[in-house]
Amino acid sequence: MSEVLKVSDLKLYYSTMSGVVKAVEGATFTLNEEETIALIGESGCGKTSLARALIRFLPRNVAELSGSVVIDGIETINMSDAEFDEKIRWRKITYVSQAAINSLNPVIKVVDHLIEPLVIHFKTPKKDAVAKAAEIIKRVGIPEDFLWRYPFELSGGMKQRVVIALSLITNPRVVILDEPTSALDVMTQANILNMLKELKDESKLSYIFITHDIAVSSELADKVAVMYAGWIVELGPAEKVYVDPMHPYSKGLLGSVPRLKGNTPVTFIPGTPPSLINPPKGCRFRPRCKYAMPMCEQEPPVVKTGQGEYVRCWLYAGK
Ligand code: SF4
């Protein structure tokens, strides 16, 4: 499988009135063709900031964006917004943002939402763009005649399918899905997840799947990156991280998911995530970690656990 995304030592800081927020620090991972990486962690841990750094949807108060982001073989980190727009966004990578269904204008027909990126960014003639929209809407399981409806006439699940269709219409290599099913009922969630799996196989897509719902992420993920306070604290194959996580935070996160089988009690992690303006000295998880030891007052090493896999914790240093 070929590599479509390589992220190395990515940093994203914001400047605020209270100080510099270290939203993402040292993020490193690769994504291959037809692979899904799930980014999981509590709200505010930096998942969406990481996604926005990749797609370059950034606010004005960015204090630092550094590291390396290679998308389909092209280094993008130092590109101007105009160059990124011209070469990367829509062409190589697209983004389904949180609550994306609310971004559909209720008084603009579905067809006009779908053809907009083709007409504006690719200068596709309108007739050809409508034909492509008809093709893509069927692929996401919506009858073609719904193109001529308004978003307010669609159910939540259908609107979610429309925004996914929008993210696919330009044939990207990578699609970032930020909480794509969190506003949907469980049956619709299952339908959308199955559809995403089929689309991935049909179109050789790669997904970055962002969620705090571990059960949902396990449906799609090949790899899992667990984020805590701006760090990826563990990165590994899904079958390993979901079953036998290494990092104390991953263990706590997985332990908080109710199990249908067995009598394993649900556990929780005491305390709350730290401020990203003044994170704790050393390990950022230290105030909540039951394994904390004096050396955890120093920044933990990134310990390699396999090809492209790692855990950021003193417990594994030197092993
Ligand atoms: Fe816990 Fe120390 Fe590992 Fe941090 S480095 S997770 S405090 S054991």
XYZ file of C-alpha atoms and ligand atoms in Angstrom:
327
model
C 0.000 0.000 0.000
C 1.361 3.423 -0.864
C 1.705 6.222 1.653
C -0.743 9.102 1.083
C -0.045 11.186 4.170
C 3.061 11.574 6.290
C 2.922 13.875 9.301
C 6.122 14.508 11.252
C 6.592 16.527 14.435
C 3.576 18.726 13.668
C 3.049 21.655 16.017
C 0.132 24.044 16.136
C 0.077 26.818 18.729
C -2.477 29.606 19.139
C -1.824 32.944 20.759
C -4.549 34.142 23.127
C -4.935 36.933 25.690
C -4.035 34.410 28.410
C -0.931 33.020 26.697
C 0.120 30.550 23.999
C -2.106 27.454 23.677
C -0.068 24.404 22.674
C -2.922 22.641 20.891
C -0.871 20.089 18.952
C 2.714 19.169 19.742
C 4.966 16.660 18.001
C 2.200 14.781 16.144
C 3.767 12.081 13.964
C 1.992 9.408 11.930
C 1.588 8.012 8.437
C -1.509 6.981 6.545
C -1.514 4.535 3.660
C -3.902 4.176 0.771
C -7.215 2.553 1.808
C -6.321 2.884 5.481
C -8.240 4.560 8.294
C -6.597 6.121 11.300
C -8.882 6.932 14.224
C -7.932 9.926 16.351
C -9.500 9.405 19.746
C -9.389 11.305 23.031
C -11.438 13.579 25.269
C -12.931 16.831 23.995
C -10.304 19.560 23.854
C -7.326 17.185 23.453
C -6.336 18.634 20.053
C -8.024 16.245 17.601
C -9.816 18.926 15.637
C -6.816 21.284 15.785
C -4.700 18.520 14.246
C -7.271 18.030 11.487
C -7.430 21.744 10.809
C -3.663 21.934 10.585
C -3.758 19.229 7.898
C -6.530 20.840 5.831
C -5.310 24.380 6.689
C -8.575 25.685 8.125
C -6.865 27.852 10.689
C -7.932 30.855 12.726
C -5.991 34.126 12.577
C -4.389 33.692 15.983
C -1.985 30.907 14.962
C 1.302 31.506 16.785
C 3.190 28.575 15.240
C 2.541 25.943 12.597
C 5.612 23.801 12.021
C 6.849 20.293 11.303
C 6.104 18.436 8.092
C 2.866 17.436 6.357
C 3.403 15.518 3.122
C 0.153 14.850 1.264
C 0.349 12.494 -1.724
C 4.091 13.166 -1.968
C 3.853 16.967 -1.707
C 5.237 18.880 1.300
C 2.550 21.377 2.289
C 3.647 22.916 5.582
C 5.248 26.030 4.083
C 2.728 26.533 1.289
C 0.872 29.811 1.153
C -2.905 29.572 1.558
C -3.317 30.345 -2.141
C -0.929 27.561 -3.182
C -2.562 25.105 -0.761
C -5.951 26.027 -2.214
C -4.726 25.570 -5.749
C -2.856 22.264 -5.307
C -4.087 20.421 -2.228
C -7.470 21.335 -0.733
C -10.320 19.533 -2.564
C -7.799 17.872 -4.936
C -5.889 15.755 -2.425
C -7.678 16.155 0.902
C -11.168 17.132 2.019
C -12.781 17.693 5.391
C -16.184 16.844 6.817
C -16.268 19.145 9.809
C -18.118 18.627 13.075
C -21.843 19.283 12.659
C -21.265 19.668 8.914
C -24.943 19.082 8.190
C -25.680 22.480 9.704
C -23.513 24.099 7.037
C -25.969 23.121 4.290
C -27.898 26.241 3.380
C -31.576 25.252 3.707
C -32.633 27.429 0.750
C -29.945 26.238 -1.695
C -30.763 23.003 -3.517
C -28.640 19.910 -2.873
C -27.368 19.969 -6.465
C -26.007 23.490 -6.084
C -24.115 22.535 -2.918
C -22.579 19.550 -4.674
C -21.484 21.226 -7.892
C -19.951 24.291 -6.227
C -16.413 22.883 -5.677
C -16.308 21.506 -9.221
C -17.483 24.723 -10.845
C -15.398 27.057 -8.660
C -12.172 25.124 -8.069
C -12.007 22.930 -11.173
C -13.844 25.208 -13.637
C -15.972 22.195 -14.640
C -18.825 23.124 -17.012
C -22.110 23.158 -15.076
C -23.675 20.364 -17.165
C -20.743 18.017 -16.423
C -20.742 19.006 -12.741
C -24.457 18.129 -12.447
C -23.768 14.744 -14.074
C -20.996 14.106 -11.525
C -23.324 15.201 -8.688
C -25.936 12.709 -9.918
C -23.324 9.947 -9.886
C -21.980 10.769 -6.435
C -25.367 11.152 -4.745
C -26.322 7.649 -5.857
C -23.039 6.320 -4.492
C -23.938 7.620 -1.041
C -27.322 5.885 -1.239
C -29.622 8.782 -2.066
C -31.985 8.667 -5.088
C -30.887 10.980 -7.905
C -34.074 13.068 -7.839
C -33.115 14.280 -4.347
C -30.565 16.512 -6.076
C -33.416 18.908 -6.749
C -34.604 19.063 -3.167
C -33.643 21.562 -0.476
C -31.666 20.440 2.593
C -34.612 21.255 4.882
C -36.534 18.484 3.087
C -33.969 15.837 4.081
C -33.551 13.815 7.284
C -30.402 14.186 9.417
C -28.960 10.951 7.998
C -29.574 12.092 4.426
C -27.952 15.450 5.096
C -24.926 13.634 6.504
C -24.762 11.572 3.307
C -24.910 14.784 1.272
C -21.945 16.331 3.112
C -20.004 13.086 2.665
C -20.881 13.183 -1.059
C -19.586 16.752 -1.121
C -16.275 15.617 0.379
C -15.922 12.930 -2.311
C -17.030 14.758 -5.424
C -13.520 15.984 -6.264
C -11.918 12.502 -5.925
C -9.560 13.285 -3.004
C -6.986 10.790 -1.669
C -7.645 11.565 2.008
C -10.925 12.490 3.719
C -10.956 13.848 7.256
C -14.179 12.903 9.029
C -14.605 14.917 12.223
C -17.303 13.308 14.405
C -19.329 12.390 11.287
C -22.000 10.421 13.115
C -22.217 12.049 16.547
C -25.545 13.805 15.862
C -27.249 10.701 14.462
C -29.285 7.895 15.990
C -27.600 4.487 16.265
C -29.321 2.927 13.225
C -28.349 5.845 11.007
C -24.835 5.758 12.481
C -24.512 2.101 11.480
C -25.757 2.845 7.946
C -23.308 5.721 7.508
C -20.387 3.669 8.850
C -21.176 0.819 6.450
C -21.422 3.285 3.593
C -18.034 4.808 4.524
C -16.453 1.344 4.477
C -17.859 0.608 1.015
C -16.800 3.973 -0.375
C -13.289 3.500 0.983
C -12.884 0.184 -0.816
C -14.502 1.363 -4.061
C -12.487 4.565 -4.339
C -9.202 3.593 -2.602
C -9.803 6.343 -0.054
C -7.944 6.931 3.185
C -9.740 8.351 6.197
C -8.749 10.266 9.268
C -11.638 9.502 11.583
C -11.943 11.828 14.563
C -14.196 10.870 17.414
C -14.523 10.557 21.160
C -16.844 7.572 20.605
C -14.524 4.581 20.846
C -17.185 2.049 19.812
C -17.846 4.001 16.604
C -14.132 4.409 15.844
C -13.541 0.660 16.211
C -15.882 0.013 13.263
C -13.572 1.716 10.786
C -10.092 2.024 12.229
C -7.005 0.196 10.992
C -4.745 2.294 13.235
C -5.516 4.288 16.356
C -3.836 7.443 17.605
C -4.789 8.304 21.180
C -4.479 12.026 21.912
C -4.117 13.668 25.278
C -3.497 17.373 25.915
C -2.075 18.025 22.455
C 0.163 14.931 22.321
C -0.363 11.633 20.531
C 0.391 9.439 23.537
C -0.050 6.100 21.772
C -0.169 5.050 18.137
C -0.691 1.459 17.106
C -2.754 -1.031 15.121
C -6.455 -0.968 16.034
C -6.571 -4.628 17.052
C -3.767 -3.947 19.545
C -4.828 -0.575 20.980
C -8.492 -1.524 21.489
C -7.678 -4.841 23.135
C -4.425 -4.247 24.984
C -3.553 -0.530 25.195
C -0.157 0.442 26.620
C -0.354 4.061 27.735
C -2.041 4.662 31.109
C -4.354 7.225 29.499
C -5.359 4.768 26.725
C -6.049 2.145 29.401
C -8.253 4.613 31.293
C -10.073 5.695 28.141
C -10.776 2.134 27.040
C -11.721 1.179 30.591
C -14.494 3.793 30.538
C -16.342 1.987 27.714
C -19.119 -0.318 28.964
C -18.710 -3.971 27.850
C -21.629 -6.175 26.888
C -19.814 -9.372 27.841
C -18.223 -10.236 31.157
C -18.409 -8.417 34.451
C -15.607 -5.926 33.877
C -16.622 -2.798 35.805
C -16.574 0.532 34.005
C -13.768 2.725 35.320
C -13.047 6.413 34.923
C -10.033 8.694 34.960
C -10.081 11.085 37.918
C -9.541 14.804 37.336
C -9.804 16.855 34.175
C -7.475 17.516 31.226
C -4.881 20.235 31.894
C -4.664 23.747 30.542
C -2.763 23.775 27.277
C -1.388 27.204 28.154
C 0.402 25.938 31.264
C 0.495 22.148 30.928
C 1.975 20.195 33.848
C 5.760 19.929 33.924
C 7.019 16.700 32.360
C 4.248 14.283 31.414
C 1.002 16.089 30.721
C -0.992 13.143 32.082
C 0.961 13.053 35.356
C -1.681 14.664 37.650
C -4.207 11.983 36.638
C -1.919 8.988 36.260
C -1.953 6.250 38.889
C 1.483 5.064 37.709
C 3.170 8.480 38.034
C 6.686 8.399 39.459
C 9.337 11.051 40.128
C 10.901 10.745 36.663
C 7.509 11.672 35.129
C 8.348 15.294 36.044
C 10.567 15.154 32.981
C 9.031 14.993 29.512
C 8.453 11.309 28.667
C 10.290 9.768 25.722
C 8.557 8.574 22.578
C 9.208 4.829 22.726
C 8.998 2.915 19.455
C 6.747 -0.149 19.734
C 6.682 -1.269 16.087
C 6.919 0.017 12.541
C 5.624 3.604 12.837
C 4.057 2.796 16.227
C 4.928 4.345 19.560
C 3.932 5.135 23.110
C 4.927 8.294 24.979
C 5.519 7.131 28.547
C 8.367 6.548 31.000
C 6.963 3.096 31.860
C 8.333 1.761 28.557
C 11.632 3.647 28.374
C 14.608 1.320 27.902
C 12.415 -1.728 27.131
Fe 1.987 8.076 33.829
Fe 4.563 8.728 33.967
Fe 3.663 7.367 31.872
Fe 3.010 9.912 32.219
S 5.058 9.110 31.828
S 1.653 8.288 31.641
S 2.818 10.051 34.427
S 3.709 6.688 33.998
